Amino acid sequence: MTIRTEMIAQRPAPDQTIGALAWLRANLFSGPVNSVFTLLGLYLLYLLVAPTVQWAIIDADWVGTSRDDCSREGACWVFVKMRFTQFIYGLYPREELWRVNIVFASFAVLVAWLAIPRLPFKRWVAVVTLLPFPVCAFFVLYGGVLGLPLVETHQWGGLMLTLILAVVGMVAALPIGILLALGRRSQMPIVKSFCVVFIEFWRGVPLITVLFMASVMLPLFLPSGFGVDRLVRALIGITLFQSAYMAEVIRGGLQAIPKGQEEAAAALGMNYWMRMGLIVLPQALKMMIPGIVNTFISLFKDTTLVMIIGLFDLLGIVQAALSDSRWLGFSLEGYVFAGMMFWIFCFSMSRYSQYLERKLNTGHKN
Amino acid sequence: MAARSPARSAGPKPPFWRDRAKRALIFQTVLIAAVAAFLIYIVGNTQDNLAARGITTGFGFLTNTAGFGIGQSLIEYSSQSTYGRTFLVGLLNTLLVSGFGVLAATLVGFTVGIARLSPNWLIARLANAYIEIFRNIPLLLQIFFWYFAVLRTLPSPRDSISLGEAIFINVRGLFLPEPLFESGFGLIPIAIGAALVASIALIIWNRRRHEATGKRIPAYWISLALMIGVPMLVLVGTGVPVTWEMPELRGFNFRGGITVIPEFLALWLALSIYTASFIAEIVRSGIQAIPHGQTEAAQALSLPRGLVLRLVVIPQALRVIIPPLTSQYLNLIKNSSLATAIGYPDLVSVFAGTTLNQTGQAIEVIAMTMAVYLTISLLVSMFMNWFNARVALVER
């Protein structure tokens, strides 16, 4: 019997299992059926991508100031370029745009602070974002104080209005949603049934009827001579609608907390609000964040419906620009631009929510 | 807590605000009072406002003549019909587009969801791209895209795109041949019914025999053959009592056949494509939720691949898939109300739009519209609860 004393030198892996060719064989051409599917897929890709690239990039017009500069076959991006400021800010006065920029820049900083896990003082930043910031933002945007000229809400529009509607709807819906979720789990029968009816009602009707209701019926509900701004009416509708969805997300998070947590807190002599505020909600929040981000994404997409009641959000202002007689026939360009804006926002938010889900999945589930 | 512990009751009686039952009573009384006061306030204001505008409340307006036309109607409708009739027309149109939407979204969604799990890298990527593109763009934008950027740029009726000179598509819509049933056609539904009964009987007999003796025949294939074969035989036997009415170009538009208006097409395409992207994700996660051990255990029992899927994986995956799937169907039905943006005559567009504007009966109209959607939602959630109870895992 011989005993080998030195290691055999490593041999390279078989040619068939490494390299691009092997990858192709394993993933694209592993059998006749698979090969056919791959070829079909490639053909489909060619059918879709080639004309798109041709239209959007190769044959497109990029420079110029009027529709006469769009002489080529492809897309006329000049249209989007000329209308860009309007698409983003609506009819906000051109010389006052810095106010919008300041508000959204500071909002971006606050949100980024909250979204990046490493940064400290999360709680204080959250408090600032939820309480003083919206008030300041409103006064900066609306004006009428500190010598800022007044900008009526009907001049607000474009992406700016979309963001305002989504963010305000979300922030206002959060506390109502928490109360509704707690109420739905309450043992008091009247409180519970009130919350169930409220939640199921708003979840059962389409947002568009809610907006119709807010714009047609709200003026009837209020004392005569008490006019409500159209934007505020839309916001009330969106908030009520959103709070019901939020309540269900929060209830899901609350249900995931073991009952022992609340019982332990009760054993320490805490009252209801202390048990909820200090023990249950902070733990439930962890489970709720992905759900909250997801409802925010659907709210963000749903804000487009306000154009039906006459507000000019991003889609509304694009649609209005398309009917401009100087720029007829560029609907595809307008929709592609609006679609890309929405897509970038929604896609990055959904990626963030997936990242959070992975990060927060600390392995307790299974 | 206090009420439940007899040890406490020996001590001095706690003040009433420490007593949970009394506190709950007070709190709920206050809540009822607040809600009631709010409602009374609103109702009072509304009555004042309506009186000031000279609008009489009540549902009497439903019997008045509507006086406007509707582009697509499944039941007989003319501008002489009543407002009540507009409600029905709108409701049926909503159900029509929702039904077709649910069908198409399910087909596309399941296909894409399964393709997403394909071992073929390219197919999986393509399915993923489909999902990520379409679910991250607002539905309204997609409806506008199909309506204004695609269907509105189609050629005029004279230059229609045609498929075999039978199907035409142009800026006015899609024109299909319409089957006209002749006298002998009454036998066909009877034949279908007979085939259905025979198939069910065959399947039950096969199952009993399988359980008793272990032998069985491919009953599903035989019943499929029955379902197709018997009606076909009857059709040929009676001399094909169906003629097709072809759409024909007369003047500026097509006459005859079935006309599908472009508003319907745009709404249906957008709803199906958008909802399918969500259904695909549900299907994917439903299938992935089944532990691989289940498949392996079934294979260890030497079940063939088809039976592994049919008896082990799919029943378990459906338990995960069906509840979110029904809520997607609900979303689709609610989203069909976006029809109003492109003028498809659905419930919201016809009834909460034109009828409301003509009559000014905002409260009644909006209440009726919301009631329809609420009823649909409640029916679907009742079904979902029933289904969940039926398929729920029986645990210790």
PDB file of C-alpha atoms in Angstrom, chain B residues 118-266:
ATOM      1  CA  SER B 118     -38.649  28.980 -16.223  1.00  0.00           C
ATOM      2  CA  PRO B 119     -35.190  27.356 -16.150  1.00  0.00           C
ATOM      3  CA  ASN B 120     -34.595  29.220 -19.409  1.00  0.00           C
ATOM      4  CA  TRP B 121     -32.685  32.355 -18.437  1.00  0.00           C
ATOM      5  CA  LEU B 122     -33.941  34.497 -21.307  1.00  0.00           C
ATOM      6  CA  ILE B 123     -37.612  33.593 -20.817  1.00  0.00           C
ATOM      7  CA  ALA B 124     -37.372  34.274 -17.070  1.00  0.00           C
ATOM      8  CA  ARG B 125     -35.743  37.679 -17.748  1.00  0.00           C
ATOM      9  CA  LEU B 126     -38.373  38.620 -20.318  1.00  0.00           C
ATOM     10  CA  ALA B 127     -41.170  37.707 -17.907  1.00  0.00           C
ATOM     11  CA  ASN B 128     -39.469  39.732 -15.190  1.00  0.00           C
ATOM     12  CA  ALA B 129     -39.129  42.728 -17.504  1.00  0.00           C
ATOM     13  CA  TYR B 130     -42.838  42.495 -18.336  1.00  0.00           C
ATOM     14  CA  ILE B 131     -43.760  42.460 -14.640  1.00  0.00           C
ATOM     15  CA  GLU B 132     -41.461  45.322 -13.661  1.00  0.00           C
ATOM     16  CA  ILE B 133     -42.436  47.557 -16.561  1.00  0.00           C
ATOM     17  CA  PHE B 134     -46.197  47.245 -16.415  1.00  0.00           C
ATOM     18  CA  ARG B 135     -46.842  47.233 -12.705  1.00  0.00           C
ATOM     19  CA  ASN B 136     -44.774  50.375 -12.121  1.00  0.00           C
ATOM     20  CA  ILE B 137     -46.630  52.595 -14.586  1.00  0.00           C
ATOM     21  CA  PRO B 138     -49.998  54.088 -13.559  1.00  0.00           C
ATOM     22  CA  LEU B 139     -52.989  52.340 -15.078  1.00  0.00           C
ATOM     23  CA  LEU B 140     -54.508  55.593 -16.291  1.00  0.00           C
ATOM     24  CA  LEU B 141     -51.339  56.338 -18.268  1.00  0.00           C
ATOM     25  CA  GLN B 142     -51.517  52.889 -19.837  1.00  0.00           C
ATOM     26  CA  ILE B 143     -55.161  53.428 -20.780  1.00  0.00           C
ATOM     27  CA  PHE B 144     -54.254  56.765 -22.405  1.00  0.00           C
ATOM     28  CA  PHE B 145     -51.344  55.133 -24.196  1.00  0.00           C
ATOM     29  CA  TRP B 146     -53.511  52.429 -25.770  1.00  0.00           C
ATOM     30  CA  TYR B 147     -56.335  54.820 -26.560  1.00  0.00           C
ATOM     31  CA  PHE B 148     -54.645  57.985 -27.774  1.00  0.00           C
ATOM     32  CA  ALA B 149     -51.232  56.757 -28.915  1.00  0.00           C
ATOM     33  CA  VAL B 150     -52.189  53.392 -30.441  1.00  0.00           C
ATOM     34  CA  LEU B 151     -55.882  53.023 -31.325  1.00  0.00           C
ATOM     35  CA  ARG B 152     -56.390  56.656 -32.334  1.00  0.00           C
ATOM     36  CA  THR B 153     -53.507  56.478 -34.808  1.00  0.00           C
ATOM     37  CA  LEU B 154     -54.945  53.488 -36.685  1.00  0.00           C
ATOM     38  CA  PRO B 155     -55.988  54.080 -40.312  1.00  0.00           C
ATOM     39  CA  SER B 156     -59.464  55.284 -41.303  1.00  0.00           C
ATOM     40  CA  PRO B 157     -62.180  52.732 -42.211  1.00  0.00           C
ATOM     41  CA  ARG B 158     -61.238  52.919 -45.915  1.00  0.00           C
ATOM     42  CA  ASP B 159     -57.679  51.771 -45.246  1.00  0.00           C
ATOM     43  CA  SER B 160     -58.588  49.269 -42.514  1.00  0.00           C
ATOM     44  CA  ILE B 161     -56.140  46.599 -41.498  1.00  0.00           C
ATOM     45  CA  SER B 162     -57.917  43.322 -42.274  1.00  0.00           C
ATOM     46  CA  LEU B 163     -57.383  39.720 -41.316  1.00  0.00           C
ATOM     47  CA  GLY B 164     -58.623  37.439 -44.085  1.00  0.00           C
ATOM     48  CA  GLU B 165     -61.254  39.965 -45.188  1.00  0.00           C
ATOM     49  CA  ALA B 166     -63.353  38.949 -42.161  1.00  0.00           C
ATOM     50  CA  ILE B 167     -61.881  40.888 -39.242  1.00  0.00           C
ATOM     51  CA  PHE B 168     -61.197  44.586 -39.693  1.00  0.00           C
ATOM     52  CA  ILE B 169     -59.522  47.039 -37.376  1.00  0.00           C
ATOM     53  CA  ASN B 170     -59.435  50.791 -37.854  1.00  0.00           C
ATOM     54  CA  VAL B 171     -59.748  54.014 -35.917  1.00  0.00           C
ATOM     55  CA  ARG B 172     -63.467  53.324 -35.349  1.00  0.00           C
ATOM     56  CA  GLY B 173     -62.831  50.013 -33.617  1.00  0.00           C
ATOM     57  CA  LEU B 174     -62.630  46.299 -34.249  1.00  0.00           C
ATOM     58  CA  PHE B 175     -65.161  44.657 -36.568  1.00  0.00           C
ATOM     59  CA  LEU B 176     -65.824  40.947 -36.253  1.00  0.00           C
ATOM     60  CA  PRO B 177     -68.135  38.592 -38.137  1.00  0.00           C
ATOM     61  CA  GLU B 178     -71.305  37.846 -36.201  1.00  0.00           C
ATOM     62  CA  PRO B 179     -72.742  34.327 -36.020  1.00  0.00           C
ATOM     63  CA  LEU B 180     -76.423  34.171 -36.925  1.00  0.00           C
ATOM     64  CA  PHE B 181     -78.157  31.125 -35.504  1.00  0.00           C
ATOM     65  CA  GLU B 182     -80.807  29.435 -37.603  1.00  0.00           C
ATOM     66  CA  SER B 183     -83.753  27.294 -36.554  1.00  0.00           C
ATOM     67  CA  GLY B 184     -81.899  24.010 -36.021  1.00  0.00           C
ATOM     68  CA  PHE B 185     -79.407  25.592 -33.636  1.00  0.00           C
ATOM     69  CA  GLY B 186     -81.515  24.823 -30.569  1.00  0.00           C
ATOM     70  CA  LEU B 187     -80.078  21.307 -30.505  1.00  0.00           C
ATOM     71  CA  ILE B 188     -76.533  22.523 -29.839  1.00  0.00           C
ATOM     72  CA  PRO B 189     -77.056  23.712 -26.236  1.00  0.00           C
ATOM     73  CA  ILE B 190     -78.897  20.441 -25.543  1.00  0.00           C
ATOM     74  CA  ALA B 191     -75.939  18.494 -26.933  1.00  0.00           C
ATOM     75  CA  ILE B 192     -73.497  20.503 -24.796  1.00  0.00           C
ATOM     76  CA  GLY B 193     -75.639  19.868 -21.724  1.00  0.00           C
ATOM     77  CA  ALA B 194     -75.829  16.134 -22.434  1.00  0.00           C
ATOM     78  CA  ALA B 195     -72.041  15.944 -22.938  1.00  0.00           C
ATOM     79  CA  LEU B 196     -71.507  17.804 -19.656  1.00  0.00           C
ATOM     80  CA  VAL B 197     -73.743  15.429 -17.697  1.00  0.00           C
ATOM     81  CA  ALA B 198     -72.108  12.403 -19.295  1.00  0.00           C
ATOM     82  CA  SER B 199     -68.614  13.717 -18.474  1.00  0.00           C
ATOM     83  CA  ILE B 200     -69.458  14.352 -14.825  1.00  0.00           C
ATOM     84  CA  ALA B 201     -71.010  10.912 -14.509  1.00  0.00           C
ATOM     85  CA  LEU B 202     -67.951   9.356 -16.115  1.00  0.00           C
ATOM     86  CA  ILE B 203     -65.551  11.144 -13.776  1.00  0.00           C
ATOM     87  CA  ILE B 204     -67.525  10.152 -10.666  1.00  0.00           C
ATOM     88  CA  TRP B 205     -67.794   6.530 -11.849  1.00  0.00           C
ATOM     89  CA  ASN B 206     -64.062   6.472 -12.629  1.00  0.00           C
ATOM     90  CA  ARG B 207     -63.175   7.843  -9.188  1.00  0.00           C
ATOM     91  CA  ARG B 208     -65.343   5.271  -7.392  1.00  0.00           C
ATOM     92  CA  ARG B 209     -63.924   2.442  -9.471  1.00  0.00           C
ATOM     93  CA  HIS B 210     -60.406   3.737  -8.851  1.00  0.00           C
ATOM     94  CA  GLU B 211     -60.967   3.789  -5.121  1.00  0.00           C
ATOM     95  CA  ALA B 212     -62.542   0.325  -5.130  1.00  0.00           C
ATOM     96  CA  THR B 213     -60.317  -1.578  -7.544  1.00  0.00           C
ATOM     97  CA  GLY B 214     -57.301   0.630  -8.225  1.00  0.00           C
ATOM     98  CA  LYS B 215     -58.033   0.553 -11.956  1.00  0.00           C
ATOM     99  CA  ARG B 216     -58.929   3.610 -13.911  1.00  0.00           C
ATOM    100  CA  ILE B 217     -59.336   5.072 -17.350  1.00  0.00           C
ATOM    101  CA  PRO B 218     -58.196   8.531 -18.538  1.00  0.00           C
ATOM    102  CA  ALA B 219     -61.577  10.045 -17.704  1.00  0.00           C
ATOM    103  CA  TYR B 220     -60.537  13.688 -18.145  1.00  0.00           C
ATOM    104  CA  TRP B 221     -59.377  13.160 -21.708  1.00  0.00           C
ATOM    105  CA  ILE B 222     -62.502  11.182 -22.562  1.00  0.00           C
ATOM    106  CA  SER B 223     -64.741  13.891 -21.146  1.00  0.00           C
ATOM    107  CA  LEU B 224     -62.809  16.553 -23.064  1.00  0.00           C
ATOM    108  CA  ALA B 225     -63.400  14.545 -26.239  1.00  0.00           C
ATOM    109  CA  LEU B 226     -67.085  14.263 -25.329  1.00  0.00           C
ATOM    110  CA  MET B 227     -67.403  17.988 -24.669  1.00  0.00           C
ATOM    111  CA  ILE B 228     -65.940  18.857 -28.063  1.00  0.00           C
ATOM    112  CA  GLY B 229     -67.045  15.873 -30.116  1.00  0.00           C
ATOM    113  CA  VAL B 230     -70.760  15.631 -29.318  1.00  0.00           C
ATOM    114  CA  PRO B 231     -71.623  19.279 -30.142  1.00  0.00           C
ATOM    115  CA  MET B 232     -69.507  19.060 -33.312  1.00  0.00           C
ATOM    116  CA  LEU B 233     -71.323  15.905 -34.431  1.00  0.00           C
ATOM    117  CA  VAL B 234     -74.687  17.533 -33.811  1.00  0.00           C
ATOM    118  CA  LEU B 235     -73.493  20.639 -35.661  1.00  0.00           C
ATOM    119  CA  VAL B 236     -72.509  18.615 -38.720  1.00  0.00           C
ATOM    120  CA  GLY B 237     -75.587  16.361 -38.427  1.00  0.00           C
ATOM    121  CA  THR B 238     -77.973  19.318 -38.530  1.00  0.00           C
ATOM    122  CA  GLY B 239     -76.140  20.796 -41.519  1.00  0.00           C
ATOM    123  CA  VAL B 240     -74.272  23.628 -39.720  1.00  0.00           C
ATOM    124  CA  PRO B 241     -77.210  25.944 -38.967  1.00  0.00           C
ATOM    125  CA  VAL B 242     -74.944  28.973 -38.502  1.00  0.00           C
ATOM    126  CA  THR B 243     -74.237  31.725 -40.986  1.00  0.00           C
ATOM    127  CA  TRP B 244     -71.694  34.472 -40.451  1.00  0.00           C
ATOM    128  CA  GLU B 245     -72.625  38.068 -41.055  1.00  0.00           C
ATOM    129  CA  MET B 246     -69.517  39.777 -42.368  1.00  0.00           C
ATOM    130  CA  PRO B 247     -68.755  43.412 -41.602  1.00  0.00           C
ATOM    131  CA  GLU B 248     -68.888  45.438 -44.819  1.00  0.00           C
ATOM    132  CA  LEU B 249     -67.591  48.861 -45.669  1.00  0.00           C
ATOM    133  CA  ARG B 250     -70.556  51.082 -46.531  1.00  0.00           C
ATOM    134  CA  GLY B 251     -69.966  54.782 -46.931  1.00  0.00           C
ATOM    135  CA  PHE B 252     -67.640  55.962 -44.187  1.00  0.00           C
ATOM    136  CA  ASN B 253     -67.927  53.036 -41.802  1.00  0.00           C
ATOM    137  CA  PHE B 254     -68.464  49.318 -41.500  1.00  0.00           C
ATOM    138  CA  ARG B 255     -71.942  47.897 -41.145  1.00  0.00           C
ATOM    139  CA  GLY B 256     -72.971  44.472 -39.911  1.00  0.00           C
ATOM    140  CA  GLY B 257     -71.081  42.035 -37.741  1.00  0.00           C
ATOM    141  CA  ILE B 258     -69.984  42.777 -34.210  1.00  0.00           C
ATOM    142  CA  THR B 259     -68.444  46.178 -33.514  1.00  0.00           C
ATOM    143  CA  VAL B 260     -65.992  46.510 -30.644  1.00  0.00           C
ATOM    144  CA  ILE B 261     -65.555  50.193 -29.871  1.00  0.00           C
ATOM    145  CA  PRO B 262     -61.965  51.451 -29.435  1.00  0.00           C
ATOM    146  CA  GLU B 263     -62.721  52.670 -25.898  1.00  0.00           C
ATOM    147  CA  PHE B 264     -63.527  49.100 -24.913  1.00  0.00           C
ATOM    148  CA  LEU B 265     -60.380  47.790 -26.584  1.00  0.00           C
ATOM    149  CA  ALA B 266     -58.124  50.349 -24.904  1.00  0.00           C
TER     150      ALA B 266
END
